[in-house]
Amino acid sequence: METPGLVVHGEAEPFSTALRSLINNPQYSDVRFVVGQEQREVFAHRCLLACRCNFFQRLLGMEPGSGVPSPVVLSTVPAEAFLAVLEFLYTNSVKLHYHSVSPMSRGLGGKSWGYKRWEEFMHHVCAEGQGKLPFALQPPTLQVLEVLTAAVEYGLEELRELCLEFVVKVLDVELVCEALQVGVTFGLGPLQERCMTFIEAHSQEVLRTRGFLELSAAALLPLLRSDKLCVDEAELIRAARSWARVGAAVLERPVAEVAAPVVRELRLALLAPAELSALEEQNRREPLIPVEQIVEAWKCHALQRGHAARGALCRRRKGTVPREHHRFLDLRFK
């Protein structure tokens, strides 16, 4: 008969400290990674990674051959984020940061941007004759989102939840669009909802951020479809034009082509006649919106002529009444 035993526990802190000392420590390591665009060398231990994460178990499953093993190249994850993942795998804890320590960012189109290069690029692309940026220059990298992305890609659910909790706590104007992009890319519904609620309450500030200009079309669409944005439609159209200009410059495609997936969500009938005329003139100089969409907006104005409450219904996106009114008019001409 087996004698019953009692599990006793030593202090957790010394154990965690000892394991933390092994992170990126070449002594006794048996696997070497080359990480990120900067190709940083990172050392680790196969048995620990494999027992903690199925992704690494599959990646490192083959027995190393004789001689010095080749490094494992992980070019898509920034080194700082990868080290945070290792910290979690070794110690079951992680120190998350709002901003990255690194001054470089995986920017538009997968390119890396330093502060100066990003500023010069935006002056060139988005300035409208005044030599000013359409937003405040911000630090290019948000470390917690890089760690969240890595956690999702490596199937680390506990780390993913810790990152999500942190993002929700620190969500602000600077972070929200990049968080929305991560939510859309990886299908994180609750994160998308929290981001959209924040954007609806801080619309004008969000439209001026670098994160807004970096949104993919798939992430921009739910924003443009919202009935609760606190912003005039004219300002939203200007922001969409800046977004399309940046995408066109990075992708080397025409502005109208980049904007095509999203411009149908711009509600031109919410513009005043003078604003619509100005938009039509600008659209001749720099095509953004299909001509037939502008024609539809003029038809809506003709139908609304003499409507005493037009200003209350159509000047802002805030609330569902103007959007429902616009949808009704839109259907009349389709």
Tab-separated table of C-alpha atoms in Angstrom:
chain	number	residue	atom	x	y	z
A	1	MET	CA	0.000	0.000	0.000
A	2	GLU	CA	1.336	3.366	-1.034
A	3	THR	CA	2.160	5.676	1.838
A	4	PRO	CA	0.269	8.986	1.440
A	5	GLY	CA	2.558	11.932	0.957
A	6	LEU	CA	2.323	15.648	1.424
A	7	VAL	CA	3.370	18.126	-1.231
A	8	VAL	CA	5.323	20.985	0.301
A	9	HIS	CA	6.408	24.124	-1.497
A	10	GLY	CA	9.575	26.121	-1.224
A	11	GLU	CA	9.716	29.860	-1.812
A	12	ALA	CA	8.666	30.821	-5.318
A	13	GLU	CA	10.769	33.976	-5.624
A	14	PRO	CA	14.244	32.368	-5.574
A	15	PHE	CA	13.062	29.754	-8.083
A	16	SER	CA	11.710	32.461	-10.412
A	17	THR	CA	14.892	34.514	-10.037
A	18	ALA	CA	17.048	31.519	-10.909
A	19	LEU	CA	15.046	30.776	-14.043
A	20	ARG	CA	15.052	34.449	-15.020
A	21	SER	CA	18.848	34.368	-14.976
A	22	LEU	CA	18.727	31.783	-17.792
A	23	ILE	CA	16.833	34.067	-20.200
A	24	ASN	CA	19.053	34.841	-23.179
A	25	ASN	CA	21.991	33.349	-21.312
A	26	PRO	CA	24.388	31.517	-23.664
A	27	GLN	CA	25.700	29.361	-20.805
A	28	TYR	CA	24.094	25.893	-21.002
A	29	SER	CA	21.787	27.034	-23.828
A	30	ASP	CA	21.213	24.565	-26.653
A	31	VAL	CA	19.236	26.640	-29.160
A	32	ARG	CA	20.020	29.970	-30.766
A	33	PHE	CA	17.464	32.276	-32.398
A	34	VAL	CA	18.029	35.133	-34.817
A	35	VAL	CA	15.139	37.451	-34.151
A	36	GLY	CA	13.499	40.449	-35.802
A	37	GLN	CA	14.548	42.731	-38.593
A	38	GLU	CA	17.577	43.721	-36.536
A	39	GLN	CA	18.647	40.012	-36.562
A	40	ARG	CA	19.406	39.955	-32.870
A	41	GLU	CA	20.883	36.767	-31.455
A	42	VAL	CA	18.897	35.251	-28.572
A	43	PHE	CA	19.816	32.112	-26.583
A	44	ALA	CA	17.367	29.669	-24.991
A	45	HIS	CA	16.852	26.070	-23.825
A	46	ARG	CA	14.965	23.557	-25.932
A	47	CYS	CA	13.460	21.462	-23.149
A	48	LEU	CA	11.978	24.465	-21.356
A	49	LEU	CA	10.477	26.029	-24.486
A	50	ALA	CA	9.118	22.703	-25.712
A	51	CYS	CA	7.393	21.796	-22.443
A	52	ARG	CA	5.858	25.263	-22.095
A	53	CYS	CA	4.650	25.941	-25.645
A	54	ASN	CA	3.333	23.646	-28.386
A	55	PHE	CA	4.590	26.044	-31.055
A	56	PHE	CA	8.180	25.625	-29.891
A	57	GLN	CA	7.679	21.910	-29.337
A	58	ARG	CA	6.886	21.543	-33.030
A	59	LEU	CA	9.547	24.032	-34.110
A	60	LEU	CA	12.318	22.435	-32.066
A	61	GLY	CA	11.114	18.848	-32.256
A	62	MET	CA	13.869	17.576	-34.520
A	63	GLU	CA	16.969	16.332	-32.759
A	64	PRO	CA	19.942	18.628	-33.294
A	65	GLY	CA	22.622	17.097	-35.480
A	66	SER	CA	26.306	16.871	-34.757
A	67	GLY	CA	28.354	20.013	-34.686
A	68	VAL	CA	27.080	23.537	-34.079
A	69	PRO	CA	23.326	23.711	-34.818
A	70	SER	CA	22.040	26.355	-37.189
A	71	PRO	CA	20.172	29.279	-35.606
A	72	VAL	CA	16.377	29.373	-35.745
A	73	VAL	CA	15.354	32.476	-37.685
A	74	LEU	CA	12.218	34.319	-36.493
A	75	SER	CA	12.242	37.487	-38.583
A	76	THR	CA	8.669	38.700	-38.009
A	77	VAL	CA	8.745	39.171	-34.234
A	78	PRO	CA	10.734	42.108	-32.774
A	79	ALA	CA	13.522	41.048	-30.448
A	80	GLU	CA	12.061	42.969	-27.508
A	81	ALA	CA	8.722	41.182	-27.845
A	82	PHE	CA	10.410	37.800	-28.226
A	83	LEU	CA	12.387	38.353	-25.030
A	84	ALA	CA	9.120	39.176	-23.247
A	85	VAL	CA	7.691	35.870	-24.491
A	86	LEU	CA	10.762	34.053	-23.156
A	87	GLU	CA	10.372	35.825	-19.825
A	88	PHE	CA	6.829	34.503	-19.579
A	89	LEU	CA	7.812	30.967	-20.596
A	90	TYR	CA	10.679	30.845	-18.084
A	91	THR	CA	9.007	32.568	-15.112
A	92	ASN	CA	5.231	32.604	-15.838
A	93	SER	CA	5.321	36.377	-15.454
A	94	VAL	CA	6.163	39.226	-17.796
A	95	LYS	CA	6.879	42.924	-17.566
A	96	LEU	CA	4.782	44.719	-20.172
A	97	HIS	CA	5.570	48.214	-21.413
A	98	TYR	CA	3.369	50.780	-23.094
A	99	HIS	CA	6.138	52.008	-25.423
A	100	SER	CA	8.938	50.011	-26.898
A	101	VAL	CA	12.467	50.796	-25.838
A	102	SER	CA	13.461	50.380	-29.474
A	103	PRO	CA	13.258	53.551	-31.631
A	104	MET	CA	12.213	51.563	-34.686
A	105	SER	CA	8.800	50.373	-35.794
A	106	ARG	CA	7.407	47.802	-38.152
A	107	GLY	CA	5.473	50.445	-40.018
A	108	LEU	CA	3.357	50.613	-43.127
A	109	GLY	CA	3.858	47.851	-45.625
A	110	GLY	CA	6.160	45.998	-43.218
A	111	LYS	CA	8.823	48.733	-43.439
A	112	SER	CA	10.812	50.019	-40.480
A	113	TRP	CA	10.675	53.694	-39.619
A	114	GLY	CA	12.851	55.775	-37.333
A	115	TYR	CA	11.495	58.973	-35.790
A	116	LYS	CA	13.148	61.275	-38.335
A	117	ARG	CA	12.302	59.151	-41.357
A	118	TRP	CA	8.664	58.865	-40.292
A	119	GLU	CA	8.382	62.632	-39.773
A	120	GLU	CA	9.896	63.395	-43.193
A	121	PHE	CA	7.634	60.838	-44.862
A	122	MET	CA	4.492	62.324	-43.338
A	123	HIS	CA	5.482	65.881	-44.194
A	124	HIS	CA	5.870	64.806	-47.797
A	125	VAL	CA	2.695	62.752	-48.112
A	126	CYS	CA	0.073	64.306	-45.870
A	127	ALA	CA	0.866	68.001	-45.505
A	128	GLU	CA	-1.682	70.098	-47.352
A	129	GLY	CA	0.458	73.038	-48.414
A	130	GLN	CA	1.290	74.158	-44.881
A	131	GLY	CA	4.261	71.944	-44.066
A	132	LYS	CA	2.463	70.523	-41.022
A	133	LEU	CA	1.760	66.981	-39.962
A	134	PRO	CA	-1.937	66.017	-39.762
A	135	PHE	CA	-1.244	64.488	-36.350
A	136	ALA	CA	1.142	64.732	-33.426
A	137	LEU	CA	4.366	62.771	-33.937
A	138	GLN	CA	4.375	59.763	-31.633
A	139	PRO	CA	6.810	57.036	-30.593
A	140	PRO	CA	6.556	54.423	-33.346
A	141	THR	CA	6.299	51.180	-31.355
A	142	LEU	CA	3.887	49.922	-28.717
A	143	GLN	CA	5.592	46.963	-27.034
A	144	VAL	CA	2.506	45.402	-25.465
A	145	LEU	CA	0.866	44.992	-28.877
A	146	GLU	CA	3.982	43.304	-30.237
A	147	VAL	CA	3.908	40.884	-27.302
A	148	LEU	CA	0.170	40.321	-27.791
A	149	THR	CA	0.758	39.536	-31.464
A	150	ALA	CA	3.489	37.045	-30.589
A	151	ALA	CA	1.302	35.431	-27.925
A	152	VAL	CA	-1.484	34.881	-30.455
A	153	GLU	CA	0.892	33.542	-33.107
A	154	TYR	CA	2.545	31.140	-30.639
A	155	GLY	CA	-0.746	29.980	-29.108
A	156	LEU	CA	0.060	31.265	-25.611
A	157	GLU	CA	-3.470	31.876	-24.344
A	158	GLU	CA	-2.525	32.930	-20.804
A	159	LEU	CA	-0.023	35.484	-22.083
A	160	ARG	CA	-2.579	36.706	-24.612
A	161	GLU	CA	-5.113	37.323	-21.836
A	162	LEU	CA	-2.545	39.146	-19.705
A	163	CYS	CA	-1.716	41.401	-22.653
A	164	LEU	CA	-5.393	42.073	-23.364
A	165	GLU	CA	-5.990	43.048	-19.731
A	166	PHE	CA	-3.045	45.438	-19.882
A	167	VAL	CA	-4.175	46.995	-23.193
A	168	VAL	CA	-7.687	47.618	-21.878
A	169	LYS	CA	-6.285	49.304	-18.764
A	170	VAL	CA	-3.983	51.679	-20.651
A	171	LEU	CA	-6.104	52.228	-23.779
A	172	ASP	CA	-5.823	55.820	-24.973
A	173	VAL	CA	-5.880	57.931	-28.135
A	174	GLU	CA	-2.371	56.917	-29.156
A	175	LEU	CA	-2.841	53.191	-28.604
A	176	VAL	CA	-6.394	52.569	-29.765
A	177	CYS	CA	-5.975	52.298	-33.550
A	178	GLU	CA	-3.015	49.958	-33.300
A	179	ALA	CA	-4.972	47.866	-30.791
A	180	LEU	CA	-7.953	47.839	-33.161
A	181	GLN	CA	-5.679	46.647	-35.971
A	182	VAL	CA	-4.422	43.752	-33.842
A	183	GLY	CA	-8.002	42.907	-32.865
A	184	VAL	CA	-9.138	42.819	-36.487
A	185	THR	CA	-6.091	40.908	-37.725
A	186	PHE	CA	-6.465	38.114	-35.166
A	187	GLY	CA	-10.237	38.144	-34.721
A	188	LEU	CA	-10.169	39.330	-31.093
A	189	GLY	CA	-13.804	40.444	-30.881
A	190	PRO	CA	-13.863	41.870	-27.326
A	191	LEU	CA	-10.760	43.954	-28.065
A	192	GLN	CA	-12.349	45.304	-31.246
A	193	GLU	CA	-15.483	46.290	-29.309
A	194	ARG	CA	-13.513	48.105	-26.598
A	195	CYS	CA	-11.486	49.955	-29.205
A	196	MET	CA	-14.562	51.007	-31.183
A	197	THR	CA	-16.279	52.298	-28.047
A	198	PHE	CA	-13.203	54.379	-27.234
A	199	ILE	CA	-12.890	55.700	-30.799
A	200	GLU	CA	-16.555	56.736	-30.848
A	201	ALA	CA	-15.997	58.798	-27.704
A	202	HIS	CA	-12.718	60.402	-28.895
A	203	SER	CA	-13.206	60.541	-32.663
A	204	GLN	CA	-11.527	63.832	-33.501
A	205	GLU	CA	-8.355	63.062	-31.538
A	206	VAL	CA	-8.100	59.543	-32.942
A	207	LEU	CA	-8.340	60.720	-36.558
A	208	ARG	CA	-5.167	62.787	-36.048
A	209	THR	CA	-3.001	59.890	-34.874
A	210	ARG	CA	-0.375	57.964	-36.760
A	211	GLY	CA	-2.205	54.753	-35.808
A	212	PHE	CA	-5.264	55.836	-37.803
A	213	LEU	CA	-3.144	56.359	-40.925
A	214	GLU	CA	-1.673	52.863	-40.541
A	215	LEU	CA	-5.007	51.027	-40.296
A	216	SER	CA	-5.694	48.391	-42.905
A	217	ALA	CA	-8.839	48.745	-44.994
A	218	ALA	CA	-10.387	45.858	-43.038
A	219	ALA	CA	-9.808	47.714	-39.759
A	220	LEU	CA	-10.946	51.087	-41.118
A	221	LEU	CA	-14.280	49.750	-42.391
A	222	PRO	CA	-15.965	49.170	-38.981
A	223	LEU	CA	-14.836	52.641	-37.922
A	224	LEU	CA	-16.420	54.292	-40.979
A	225	ARG	CA	-19.603	52.240	-40.526
A	226	SER	CA	-20.129	53.456	-36.974
A	227	ASP	CA	-23.226	55.534	-36.278
A	228	LYS	CA	-21.698	57.056	-33.151
A	229	LEU	CA	-18.565	58.885	-34.283
A	230	CYS	CA	-18.390	62.347	-32.713
A	231	VAL	CA	-17.049	64.115	-35.787
A	232	ASP	CA	-18.350	66.056	-38.776
A	233	GLU	CA	-18.435	64.070	-41.984
A	234	ALA	CA	-16.207	66.628	-43.726
A	235	GLU	CA	-13.452	66.006	-41.169
A	236	LEU	CA	-13.870	62.258	-41.530
A	237	ILE	CA	-13.501	62.552	-45.310
A	238	ARG	CA	-10.305	64.588	-44.884
A	239	ALA	CA	-8.934	61.909	-42.572
A	240	ALA	CA	-9.861	59.181	-45.067
A	241	ARG	CA	-8.034	61.102	-47.803
A	242	SER	CA	-4.893	61.354	-45.656
A	243	TRP	CA	-5.167	57.614	-44.915
A	244	ALA	CA	-5.430	56.851	-48.643
A	245	ARG	CA	-2.477	59.135	-49.476
A	246	VAL	CA	-0.238	57.327	-47.033
A	247	GLY	CA	-1.325	53.933	-48.332
A	248	ALA	CA	-0.807	55.066	-51.919
A	249	ALA	CA	2.713	56.289	-51.175
A	250	VAL	CA	3.708	53.092	-49.372
A	251	LEU	CA	2.044	50.662	-51.785
A	252	GLU	CA	2.869	52.746	-54.873
A	253	ARG	CA	-0.725	52.652	-56.072
A	254	PRO	CA	-3.184	55.441	-56.993
A	255	VAL	CA	-5.028	57.113	-54.114
A	256	ALA	CA	-8.442	56.177	-55.550
A	257	GLU	CA	-7.425	52.536	-55.857
A	258	VAL	CA	-6.270	52.380	-52.233
A	259	ALA	CA	-9.446	54.114	-51.059
A	260	ALA	CA	-11.836	51.975	-53.143
A	261	PRO	CA	-12.609	49.368	-50.405
A	262	VAL	CA	-13.704	52.026	-47.894
A	263	VAL	CA	-15.032	55.158	-49.632
A	264	ARG	CA	-18.568	53.803	-50.040
A	265	GLU	CA	-18.873	54.084	-46.247
A	266	LEU	CA	-18.378	57.865	-46.378
A	267	ARG	CA	-21.807	59.450	-46.061
A	268	LEU	CA	-21.626	62.371	-48.434
A	269	ALA	CA	-25.258	63.330	-47.926
A	270	LEU	CA	-24.282	64.502	-44.439
A	271	LEU	CA	-22.221	67.315	-45.994
A	272	ALA	CA	-23.587	70.828	-46.420
A	273	PRO	CA	-23.938	71.902	-50.101
A	274	ALA	CA	-20.846	74.115	-49.862
A	275	GLU	CA	-18.822	71.244	-48.403
A	276	LEU	CA	-20.039	68.880	-51.108
A	277	SER	CA	-19.107	71.400	-53.812
A	278	ALA	CA	-15.626	71.793	-52.318
A	279	LEU	CA	-15.244	68.016	-52.148
A	280	GLU	CA	-16.317	67.674	-55.780
A	281	GLU	CA	-13.705	70.222	-56.855
A	282	GLN	CA	-10.952	68.537	-54.819
A	283	ASN	CA	-12.029	65.180	-56.217
A	284	ARG	CA	-11.373	66.501	-59.747
A	285	ARG	CA	-7.812	67.427	-58.780
A	286	GLU	CA	-7.145	64.286	-56.761
A	287	PRO	CA	-9.638	61.449	-57.416
A	288	LEU	CA	-10.741	59.726	-54.221
A	289	ILE	CA	-14.489	59.118	-54.410
A	290	PRO	CA	-16.334	57.650	-57.421
A	291	VAL	CA	-18.248	60.302	-59.354
A	292	GLU	CA	-21.499	58.332	-59.089
A	293	GLN	CA	-21.235	58.454	-55.280
A	294	ILE	CA	-21.040	62.261	-55.407
A	295	VAL	CA	-24.016	62.324	-57.808
A	296	GLU	CA	-26.016	60.240	-55.320
A	297	ALA	CA	-25.197	62.762	-52.593
A	298	TRP	CA	-26.488	65.657	-54.749
A	299	LYS	CA	-29.712	63.706	-55.366
A	300	CYS	CA	-30.105	63.311	-51.619
A	301	HIS	CA	-29.687	67.069	-51.219
A	302	ALA	CA	-32.338	67.696	-53.861
A	303	LEU	CA	-34.780	65.442	-52.013
A	304	GLN	CA	-33.988	67.152	-48.737
A	305	ARG	CA	-34.394	70.678	-50.106
A	306	GLY	CA	-36.839	72.537	-47.964
A	307	HIS	CA	-36.572	70.024	-45.118
A	308	ALA	CA	-36.602	72.287	-42.070
A	309	ALA	CA	-34.796	69.808	-39.828
A	310	ARG	CA	-32.035	68.986	-42.271
A	311	GLY	CA	-29.288	70.570	-40.180
A	312	ALA	CA	-30.241	68.600	-37.076
A	313	LEU	CA	-30.387	65.393	-39.075
A	314	CYS	CA	-27.291	65.580	-41.235
A	315	ARG	CA	-24.495	67.666	-39.744
A	316	ARG	CA	-22.953	65.058	-37.453
A	317	ARG	CA	-22.413	61.357	-37.214
A	318	LYS	CA	-23.290	61.269	-33.534
A	319	GLY	CA	-26.421	59.162	-32.967
A	320	THR	CA	-28.442	56.837	-35.184
A	321	VAL	CA	-31.037	59.282	-36.527
A	322	PRO	CA	-28.889	60.960	-39.205
A	323	ARG	CA	-27.472	57.626	-40.337
A	324	GLU	CA	-30.890	56.009	-40.680
A	325	HIS	CA	-32.139	59.087	-42.530
A	326	HIS	CA	-29.199	58.849	-44.913
A	327	ARG	CA	-29.706	55.128	-45.485
A	328	PHE	CA	-33.346	55.756	-46.389
A	329	LEU	CA	-32.359	58.379	-48.947
A	330	ASP	CA	-29.589	56.157	-50.266
A	331	LEU	CA	-32.060	53.362	-50.960
A	332	ARG	CA	-34.304	55.699	-52.952
A	333	PHE	CA	-31.624	56.090	-55.628
A	334	LYS	CA	-30.317	52.503	-55.888
